[in-house]
CSV table of C-alpha atoms in Angstrom, one decimal:
chain,number,residue,atom,x,y,z
E,142,UNK,CA,89.3,-14.5,-1.2
E,143,UNK,CA,87.9,-17.0,-3.8
E,144,UNK,CA,84.3,-17.9,-3.4
E,145,UNK,CA,82.4,-21.0,-4.5
E,146,UNK,CA,79.1,-19.7,-6.0
E,147,UNK,CA,77.5,-22.6,-7.8
E,148,UNK,CA,73.9,-21.4,-7.2
E,149,UNK,CA,74.6,-17.8,-8.4
E,150,UNK,CA,76.7,-19.0,-11.3
E,151,UNK,CA,74.0,-21.5,-12.4
E,152,UNK,CA,71.2,-18.9,-12.0
E,153,UNK,CA,73.1,-16.1,-13.9
E,154,UNK,CA,74.3,-18.4,-16.6
E,155,UNK,CA,71.0,-20.1,-17.2
E,156,UNK,CA,68.9,-16.9,-17.2
E,157,UNK,CA,71.4,-15.0,-19.4
E,158,UNK,CA,71.5,-17.7,-22.0
E,159,UNK,CA,67.7,-18.2,-21.8
E,160,UNK,CA,67.3,-14.4,-22.4
E,161,UNK,CA,69.7,-14.3,-25.4
E,162,UNK,CA,68.3,-17.4,-27.1
E,163,UNK,CA,64.7,-16.5,-26.2
E,164,UNK,CA,65.2,-13.2,-28.0
E,165,UNK,CA,66.7,-14.9,-31.0
E,166,UNK,CA,63.8,-17.4,-31.2
E,167,UNK,CA,61.4,-14.5,-30.9
E,168,UNK,CA,63.1,-12.6,-33.8
E,169,UNK,CA,62.9,-15.8,-35.9
E,170,UNK,CA,59.1,-16.0,-35.1
E,171,UNK,CA,59.7,-19.2,-33.1
E,172,UNK,CA,58.3,-20.1,-29.7
E,173,UNK,CA,60.5,-18.7,-26.8
E,174,UNK,CA,60.6,-22.3,-25.5
E,175,UNK,CA,62.8,-23.3,-28.4
E,176,UNK,CA,65.3,-20.7,-27.4
E,177,UNK,CA,65.2,-21.8,-23.7
E,178,UNK,CA,65.8,-25.4,-24.7
E,179,UNK,CA,68.7,-24.5,-26.9
E,180,UNK,CA,70.2,-22.4,-24.2
E,181,UNK,CA,70.1,-25.4,-21.9
E,182,UNK,CA,71.9,-27.6,-24.5
E,183,UNK,CA,74.7,-25.0,-24.8
E,184,UNK,CA,75.3,-24.8,-21.1
E,185,UNK,CA,74.9,-28.5,-20.5
E,186,UNK,CA,77.8,-31.1,-20.0
E,187,UNK,CA,77.6,-32.4,-23.6
E,188,UNK,CA,78.7,-29.2,-25.4
E,189,UNK,CA,81.9,-27.3,-25.0
E,190,UNK,CA,82.3,-24.1,-22.9
E,191,UNK,CA,80.5,-23.1,-19.7
E,192,UNK,CA,78.7,-25.9,-17.9
E,193,UNK,CA,76.0,-25.1,-15.3
E,194,UNK,CA,75.2,-27.2,-12.3
E,195,UNK,CA,72.5,-29.7,-13.5
E,196,UNK,CA,71.3,-30.6,-10.1
E,197,UNK,CA,70.9,-27.0,-9.0
E,198,UNK,CA,69.2,-26.1,-12.3
E,199,UNK,CA,66.7,-29.0,-11.9
E,200,UNK,CA,65.8,-27.9,-8.3
E,201,UNK,CA,65.3,-24.2,-9.4
E,202,UNK,CA,63.1,-25.5,-12.3
E,203,UNK,CA,61.0,-27.4,-9.7
E,204,UNK,CA,60.2,-24.1,-8.1
E,205,UNK,CA,58.7,-23.0,-11.4
E,206,UNK,CA,56.6,-26.2,-11.6
E,207,UNK,CA,55.3,-25.6,-8.0
E,208,UNK,CA,54.4,-21.9,-8.6
E,209,UNK,CA,52.8,-22.7,-12.0
E,210,UNK,CA,50.6,-25.4,-10.6
E,211,UNK,CA,49.7,-23.3,-7.5
E,212,UNK,CA,48.6,-20.5,-9.9
E,213,UNK,CA,46.5,-22.9,-11.9
E,214,UNK,CA,44.9,-24.2,-8.7
E,215,UNK,CA,44.0,-20.6,-7.7
E,216,UNK,CA,41.8,-20.3,-10.8
E,217,UNK,CA,40.2,-23.7,-10.4
E,218,UNK,CA,37.4,-24.9,-8.1
E,219,UNK,CA,36.4,-28.4,-6.9
E,220,UNK,CA,33.3,-28.0,-9.1
E,221,UNK,CA,35.5,-27.5,-12.2
E,222,UNK,CA,37.5,-30.7,-11.5
E,223,UNK,CA,34.4,-32.8,-10.8
E,224,UNK,CA,32.8,-31.6,-13.9
E,225,UNK,CA,35.4,-33.3,-16.1
E,226,UNK,CA,36.0,-36.5,-14.0
E,227,UNK,CA,34.0,-38.7,-16.4
E,228,UNK,CA,36.3,-37.9,-19.3
E,229,UNK,CA,39.6,-37.0,-17.5
E,230,UNK,CA,39.9,-40.2,-15.4
E,231,UNK,CA,39.1,-42.9,-18.0
E,232,UNK,CA,40.6,-40.9,-20.9
E,233,UNK,CA,44.0,-40.4,-19.1
E,234,UNK,CA,44.2,-44.0,-18.0
E,235,UNK,CA,43.4,-45.4,-21.4
E,236,UNK,CA,45.8,-43.0,-23.2
E,237,UNK,CA,48.6,-44.0,-20.8
E,238,UNK,CA,47.9,-47.7,-21.5
E,239,UNK,CA,47.9,-47.1,-25.3
E,240,UNK,CA,51.1,-45.0,-25.2
E,241,UNK,CA,52.8,-47.6,-22.9
E,242,UNK,CA,51.9,-50.4,-25.4
E,243,UNK,CA,53.3,-48.4,-28.3
E,244,UNK,CA,56.5,-47.9,-26.3
E,245,UNK,CA,56.7,-51.6,-25.5
E,246,UNK,CA,56.4,-52.4,-29.3
E,247,UNK,CA,59.2,-49.9,-30.0
E,248,UNK,CA,61.3,-51.6,-27.3
E,249,UNK,CA,61.0,-54.9,-29.0
E,250,UNK,CA,62.3,-53.3,-32.2
E,251,UNK,CA,65.2,-52.0,-30.2
E,252,UNK,CA,65.9,-55.6,-28.9
E,253,UNK,CA,64.6,-55.0,-25.4
E,254,UNK,CA,62.5,-57.3,-23.2
E,255,UNK,CA,58.8,-56.7,-22.8
E,256,UNK,CA,59.3,-55.5,-19.3
E,257,UNK,CA,61.9,-52.9,-20.4
E,258,UNK,CA,59.7,-51.8,-23.3
E,259,UNK,CA,56.7,-51.4,-21.0
E,260,UNK,CA,58.7,-49.2,-18.6
E,261,UNK,CA,60.0,-47.2,-21.6
E,262,UNK,CA,56.4,-46.7,-22.9
E,263,UNK,CA,55.2,-45.6,-19.5
E,264,UNK,CA,57.8,-42.9,-19.4
E,265,UNK,CA,56.5,-41.6,-22.8
E,266,UNK,CA,52.9,-41.5,-21.7
E,267,UNK,CA,52.6,-38.4,-19.5
E,268,UNK,CA,52.7,-34.8,-20.5
E,269,UNK,CA,54.8,-32.0,-19.1
E,270,UNK,CA,52.9,-29.8,-16.6
E,271,UNK,CA,54.9,-26.7,-17.6
E,272,UNK,CA,54.5,-27.1,-21.4
E,273,UNK,CA,50.8,-27.9,-21.2
E,274,UNK,CA,49.9,-25.0,-18.9
E,275,UNK,CA,52.0,-22.4,-20.9
E,276,UNK,CA,50.5,-23.6,-24.2
E,277,UNK,CA,46.9,-23.3,-22.9
E,278,UNK,CA,47.6,-20.0,-21.1
E,279,UNK,CA,49.2,-18.4,-24.2
E,280,UNK,CA,46.1,-19.3,-26.3
E,281,UNK,CA,43.6,-18.2,-23.6
E,282,UNK,CA,42.2,-21.7,-23.3
E,283,UNK,CA,43.1,-22.5,-19.6
E,284,UNK,CA,39.7,-21.6,-18.2
E,285,UNK,CA,37.7,-22.9,-21.2
E,286,UNK,CA,36.2,-26.4,-21.4
E,287,UNK,CA,39.2,-27.9,-23.1
E,288,UNK,CA,41.5,-26.3,-20.6
E,289,UNK,CA,39.5,-27.9,-17.7
E,290,UNK,CA,39.6,-31.3,-19.3
E,291,UNK,CA,43.4,-31.0,-20.0
E,292,UNK,CA,44.1,-30.0,-16.4
E,293,UNK,CA,41.9,-32.9,-15.1
E,294,UNK,CA,43.7,-35.3,-17.5
E,295,UNK,CA,47.1,-34.0,-16.2
E,296,UNK,CA,46.1,-34.5,-12.5
E,297,UNK,CA,45.1,-38.2,-13.3
E,298,UNK,CA,48.4,-38.7,-15.1
E,299,UNK,CA,50.3,-37.3,-12.1
E,300,UNK,CA,48.5,-39.7,-9.8
E,301,UNK,CA,49.3,-42.7,-12.1
E,302,UNK,CA,53.0,-41.6,-12.2
E,303,UNK,CA,53.1,-41.4,-8.4
E,304,UNK,CA,51.8,-45.0,-8.2
E,305,UNK,CA,54.3,-46.0,-10.9
E,306,UNK,CA,57.3,-44.6,-9.0
E,307,UNK,CA,56.2,-46.5,-5.9
E,308,UNK,CA,55.6,-49.8,-7.8
E,309,UNK,CA,58.8,-49.8,-9.9
E,310,UNK,CA,61.0,-51.1,-7.1
E,311,UNK,CA,58.5,-53.9,-6.4
E,312,UNK,CA,58.7,-54.8,-10.1
E,313,UNK,CA,62.5,-54.8,-10.0
E,314,UNK,CA,62.5,-57.2,-7.1
E,315,UNK,CA,59.7,-59.5,-8.5
E,316,UNK,CA,61.9,-62.5,-7.8
E,317,UNK,CA,61.4,-62.0,-4.1
E,318,UNK,CA,58.9,-64.0,-2.1
E,319,UNK,CA,55.3,-63.2,-2.7
E,320,UNK,CA,55.7,-60.3,-5.2
E,321,UNK,CA,51.9,-60.1,-5.7
E,322,UNK,CA,51.4,-59.3,-2.0
E,323,UNK,CA,54.1,-56.7,-2.1
E,324,UNK,CA,52.6,-55.1,-5.1
E,325,UNK,CA,49.1,-54.8,-3.6
E,326,UNK,CA,50.5,-53.7,-0.3
E,327,UNK,CA,52.5,-50.9,-1.9
E,328,UNK,CA,49.5,-49.9,-4.0
E,329,UNK,CA,47.2,-49.7,-1.0
E,330,UNK,CA,49.7,-47.7,1.0
E,331,UNK,CA,50.2,-45.2,-1.8
E,332,UNK,CA,46.5,-44.7,-2.5
E,333,UNK,CA,45.9,-44.3,1.2
E,334,UNK,CA,48.5,-41.5,1.4
E,335,UNK,CA,47.1,-39.7,-1.6
E,336,UNK,CA,43.6,-39.9,-0.1
E,337,UNK,CA,44.8,-38.7,3.3
E,338,UNK,CA,46.5,-35.7,1.7
E,339,UNK,CA,43.4,-34.7,-0.3
E,340,UNK,CA,41.2,-35.1,2.8
E,341,UNK,CA,43.6,-33.0,4.9
E,342,UNK,CA,43.7,-30.3,2.3
E,343,UNK,CA,39.9,-30.0,2.0
E,344,UNK,CA,39.0,-30.5,5.6
E,345,UNK,CA,41.8,-28.5,7.4
E,346,UNK,CA,43.6,-26.6,4.6
E,347,UNK,CA,40.4,-25.1,3.2
E,348,UNK,CA,39.7,-23.4,6.5
E,349,UNK,CA,43.3,-22.7,7.7
E,350,UNK,CA,45.0,-21.4,4.5
E,351,UNK,CA,42.5,-18.6,3.7
E,352,UNK,CA,42.5,-17.6,7.4
E,353,UNK,CA,46.3,-17.2,7.4
E,354,UNK,CA,46.2,-15.1,4.2
E,355,UNK,CA,43.4,-13.0,5.5
E,356,UNK,CA,45.2,-12.3,8.7
E,357,UNK,CA,48.4,-11.5,6.8
E,358,UNK,CA,46.6,-9.1,4.4
E,359,UNK,CA,45.1,-7.2,7.4
E,360,UNK,CA,48.7,-6.1,8.4
E,361,UNK,CA,48.8,-4.0,5.2
E,362,UNK,CA,52.2,-5.3,4.3
E,363,UNK,CA,52.6,-6.4,0.7
E,364,UNK,CA,55.8,-8.2,1.2
E,365,UNK,CA,54.4,-10.2,4.2
E,366,UNK,CA,51.5,-11.2,2.0
E,367,UNK,CA,53.8,-12.3,-0.8
E,368,UNK,CA,55.9,-14.3,1.7
E,369,UNK,CA,52.8,-15.9,3.1
E,370,UNK,CA,51.7,-17.0,-0.4
E,371,UNK,CA,55.2,-18.5,-1.2
E,372,UNK,CA,55.3,-20.3,2.2
E,373,UNK,CA,51.9,-21.8,1.5
E,374,UNK,CA,52.7,-22.9,-2.1
E,375,UNK,CA,56.2,-24.2,-1.4
E,376,UNK,CA,55.5,-25.5,2.1
E,377,UNK,CA,52.5,-27.6,1.1
E,378,UNK,CA,54.2,-28.9,-2.1
E,379,UNK,CA,57.2,-29.9,0.0
E,380,UNK,CA,55.1,-31.5,2.7
E,381,UNK,CA,53.1,-33.4,0.0
E,382,UNK,CA,56.3,-35.0,-1.2
E,383,UNK,CA,57.9,-35.7,2.1
E,384,UNK,CA,54.9,-36.8,4.1
E,385,UNK,CA,52.5,-38.3,1.6
E,386,UNK,CA,54.6,-39.3,-1.4
E,387,UNK,CA,52.6,-37.0,-3.7
E,388,UNK,CA,54.4,-35.0,-6.5
E,389,UNK,CA,55.4,-31.3,-6.0
E,390,UNK,CA,53.0,-30.4,-8.8
E,391,UNK,CA,50.0,-32.2,-7.3
E,392,UNK,CA,50.7,-30.8,-3.8
E,393,UNK,CA,50.9,-27.2,-5.2
E,394,UNK,CA,47.8,-27.6,-7.3
E,395,UNK,CA,45.6,-28.6,-4.4
E,396,UNK,CA,47.1,-25.8,-2.3
E,397,UNK,CA,45.8,-23.4,-4.9
E,398,UNK,CA,42.4,-25.2,-5.2
E,399,UNK,CA,41.7,-24.9,-1.5
E,400,UNK,CA,42.5,-21.1,-1.7
E,401,UNK,CA,40.5,-20.5,-4.9
E,402,UNK,CA,37.3,-19.7,-3.1
E,403,UNK,CA,39.0,-16.9,-1.1
E,404,UNK,CA,38.6,-13.2,-2.1
E,405,UNK,CA,42.4,-13.0,-1.9
E,406,UNK,CA,43.1,-15.7,-4.5
E,407,UNK,CA,43.5,-13.2,-7.4
E,408,UNK,CA,46.0,-11.1,-5.4
E,409,UNK,CA,47.9,-14.3,-4.5
E,410,UNK,CA,48.1,-15.2,-8.2
E,411,UNK,CA,49.1,-11.7,-9.3
E,412,UNK,CA,51.9,-11.4,-6.6
E,413,UNK,CA,53.5,-14.8,-7.6
E,414,UNK,CA,53.4,-14.2,-11.4
E,415,UNK,CA,56.9,-12.7,-11.9
E,416,UNK,CA,58.6,-15.5,-9.9
E,417,UNK,CA,56.5,-18.2,-11.6
E,418,UNK,CA,57.4,-17.0,-15.1
E,419,UNK,CA,61.2,-16.7,-14.2
E,420,UNK,CA,61.4,-20.1,-12.7
E,421,UNK,CA,59.3,-21.8,-15.4
E,422,UNK,CA,61.9,-20.6,-17.9
E,423,UNK,CA,64.5,-22.6,-15.9
E,424,UNK,CA,62.5,-25.8,-16.4
E,425,UNK,CA,63.1,-25.6,-20.2
E,426,UNK,CA,66.8,-24.7,-19.6
E,427,UNK,CA,67.2,-27.7,-17.3
E,428,UNK,CA,65.7,-30.1,-19.8
E,429,UNK,CA,68.1,-28.8,-22.5
E,430,UNK,CA,71.0,-29.4,-20.2
E,431,UNK,CA,70.2,-33.1,-20.0
E,432,UNK,CA,70.2,-33.6,-23.7
E,433,UNK,CA,73.2,-35.3,-25.4
E,434,UNK,CA,73.1,-34.3,-29.1
E,435,UNK,CA,75.3,-37.3,-30.0
E,436,UNK,CA,72.2,-39.6,-29.7
E,437,UNK,CA,71.0,-38.1,-33.1
E,438,UNK,CA,74.1,-39.6,-34.8
E,439,UNK,CA,74.1,-42.9,-32.7
E,440,UNK,CA,70.5,-43.8,-33.1
E,441,UNK,CA,68.6,-41.5,-35.5
E,442,UNK,CA,65.8,-44.0,-36.4
E,443,UNK,CA,65.2,-44.8,-32.7
E,444,UNK,CA,64.9,-41.1,-31.9
E,445,UNK,CA,62.5,-40.6,-34.8
E,446,UNK,CA,60.3,-43.5,-33.6
E,447,UNK,CA,60.3,-42.2,-30.0
E,448,UNK,CA,59.3,-38.7,-31.2
E,449,UNK,CA,56.5,-40.2,-33.4
E,450,UNK,CA,55.1,-42.2,-30.5
E,451,UNK,CA,55.0,-39.0,-28.4
E,452,UNK,CA,53.6,-36.6,-31.0
E,453,UNK,CA,51.6,-38.9,-33.3
E,454,UNK,CA,50.8,-41.9,-31.1
E,455,UNK,CA,49.7,-40.0,-28.0
E,456,UNK,CA,47.9,-37.3,-29.7
E,457,UNK,CA,45.9,-39.7,-32.0
E,458,UNK,CA,45.0,-41.8,-28.9
E,459,UNK,CA,43.9,-38.7,-27.0
E,460,UNK,CA,41.9,-37.4,-30.0
E,461,UNK,CA,40.1,-40.7,-30.5
E,462,UNK,CA,39.2,-41.0,-26.8
E,463,UNK,CA,37.9,-37.5,-26.5
E,464,UNK,CA,35.7,-37.9,-29.6
E,465,UNK,CA,34.6,-41.3,-28.2
E,466,UNK,CA,33.3,-39.4,-25.1
E,467,UNK,CA,31.1,-37.2,-27.3
E,468,UNK,CA,33.2,-34.0,-27.4
E,469,UNK,CA,33.5,-31.8,-30.4
E,470,UNK,CA,36.3,-32.0,-33.0
E,471,UNK,CA,37.7,-28.6,-31.7
E,472,UNK,CA,38.0,-29.9,-28.1
E,473,UNK,CA,39.5,-33.2,-29.2
E,474,UNK,CA,42.2,-31.4,-31.3
E,475,UNK,CA,43.1,-29.1,-28.4
E,476,UNK,CA,43.4,-31.9,-25.9
E,477,UNK,CA,45.5,-34.0,-28.3
E,478,UNK,CA,47.8,-31.1,-29.1
E,479,UNK,CA,48.4,-30.2,-25.5
E,480,UNK,CA,49.3,-33.8,-24.6
E,481,UNK,CA,51.7,-34.4,-27.5
E,482,UNK,CA,54.8,-33.8,-25.5
E,483,UNK,CA,56.6,-35.3,-22.4
E,484,UNK,CA,58.4,-33.7,-19.4
E,485,UNK,CA,59.3,-33.9,-15.8
E,486,UNK,CA,57.8,-37.3,-14.8
E,487,UNK,CA,59.5,-39.0,-17.8
E,488,UNK,CA,62.9,-38.0,-16.5
E,489,UNK,CA,62.2,-39.0,-12.9
E,490,UNK,CA,60.7,-42.4,-14.1
E,491,UNK,CA,63.6,-43.2,-16.4
E,492,UNK,CA,66.2,-42.2,-13.8
E,493,UNK,CA,64.7,-44.6,-11.3
E,494,UNK,CA,64.2,-47.4,-13.8
E,495,UNK,CA,67.9,-47.2,-14.9
E,496,UNK,CA,69.0,-47.2,-11.2
E,497,UNK,CA,66.8,-50.4,-10.7
E,498,UNK,CA,68.3,-51.9,-13.9
E,499,UNK,CA,64.9,-52.0,-15.6
E,500,UNK,CA,66.0,-49.7,-18.4
E,501,UNK,CA,69.4,-49.4,-20.3
E,502,UNK,CA,71.1,-46.0,-20.4
E,503,UNK,CA,70.2,-45.6,-24.0
E,504,UNK,CA,66.5,-45.3,-23.0
E,505,UNK,CA,67.2,-42.1,-21.0
E,506,UNK,CA,68.9,-40.6,-24.1
E,507,UNK,CA,65.9,-41.5,-26.3
E,508,UNK,CA,63.4,-40.1,-23.7
E,509,UNK,CA,65.3,-36.9,-23.5
E,510,UNK,CA,65.5,-36.6,-27.2
E,511,UNK,CA,61.8,-37.2,-27.4
E,512,UNK,CA,61.2,-34.6,-24.8
E,513,UNK,CA,63.4,-32.0,-26.5
E,514,UNK,CA,61.8,-32.4,-29.9
E,515,UNK,CA,58.2,-32.8,-28.7
E,516,UNK,CA,58.5,-29.6,-26.6
E,517,UNK,CA,60.0,-27.7,-29.5
E,518,UNK,CA,57.3,-28.9,-31.9
E,519,UNK,CA,54.4,-28.3,-29.5
E,520,UNK,CA,54.0,-24.6,-30.2
E,521,UNK,CA,53.8,-25.4,-34.0
E,522,UNK,CA,51.0,-27.9,-33.3
E,523,UNK,CA,49.0,-25.2,-31.5
E,524,UNK,CA,49.8,-22.7,-34.3
E,525,UNK,CA,48.4,-25.2,-36.8
E,526,UNK,CA,45.4,-25.7,-34.6
E,527,UNK,CA,44.8,-21.9,-34.4
E,528,UNK,CA,44.9,-21.6,-38.2
E,529,UNK,CA,42.6,-24.6,-38.6
E,530,UNK,CA,40.1,-22.9,-36.2
E,531,UNK,CA,40.3,-19.6,-38.2
E,532,UNK,CA,39.8,-21.5,-41.5
E,533,UNK,CA,36.8,-23.4,-40.2
E,534,UNK,CA,35.6,-20.5,-38.1
E,535,UNK,CA,35.4,-22.7,-35.0
E,536,UNK,CA,35.5,-20.9,-31.6
E,537,UNK,CA,37.2,-22.4,-28.5
E,538,UNK,CA,34.6,-23.9,-26.2
């Protein structure tokens, strides 16, 4: 009897190709991420041979984002977040504005309107959660000062993107009656939902979640404890999206933060580590699957300009802003390197903007090309940073 097994086929195909090309990349002394991205390109719809299910791969990758952000939240405290608020909030917002303006200028060169260019620039302004966290983790910087600033910066970027996703439909229908009222109304509703979610997590979640884990741990069953952790991470992330309009990443992060004070937080992080790593790999494969290599022949200069905005424009803006706030050269370089790439929110934003006819289809190909190349080059930026530190004998802060 024939069976339709799209989930298993996609999972086996994606993980197998990721393993093969990850090993090849490792042998060539490249980052494993390069191998995972190339694996995605090869099993995507734009290259011959086996084609995995893009929608399923993207959903599986989202699990990696959730577990990754939950794990980061477990190691963070409210005190850590508040300690970087005076740089993370204004820094992230100003960097988004500068990157958006650079994208708008590029859009004019492509022959687009200012509105189209601004939406394009906005999609280039936010960093990938997975890439940033893996880069900081691999270099042992996640819990250092620069790591705390980068995470705070990332949280602010996520919040701005949540607002952008809500406000784009209002912008698309700006010809309707009283668009200004609609804009402020949507903005107020979205901010209210985000505030309600955060209050709920810290007032109720902070008491209830550790209690549930403590009770589960008392049963002595390791599998029940792991199940409880997964239910908390995935359930809160799902609820954050469905009930409050917050991103999966943000919901999972706050689920981890409210649990960070519990004595069981380290066990929770340890138990979810294998799943987190496996599904995080699928994120890179799913990005590779979206990439159409033909864009490199159709519009090579446009691709180059897009990549330069992401790697040079964003990182220089971040470097200048961090230095402006009085931080050392070492911290500024780390923050700028960690933000010199784009990821999940860029794809969501461009997809919605194309649906609303705010962006042409070509913009999605440029954003995906920018994501692929910036993610591939990001490990080299950190490698250069490490050599620079060794040469100057500068420790991480």
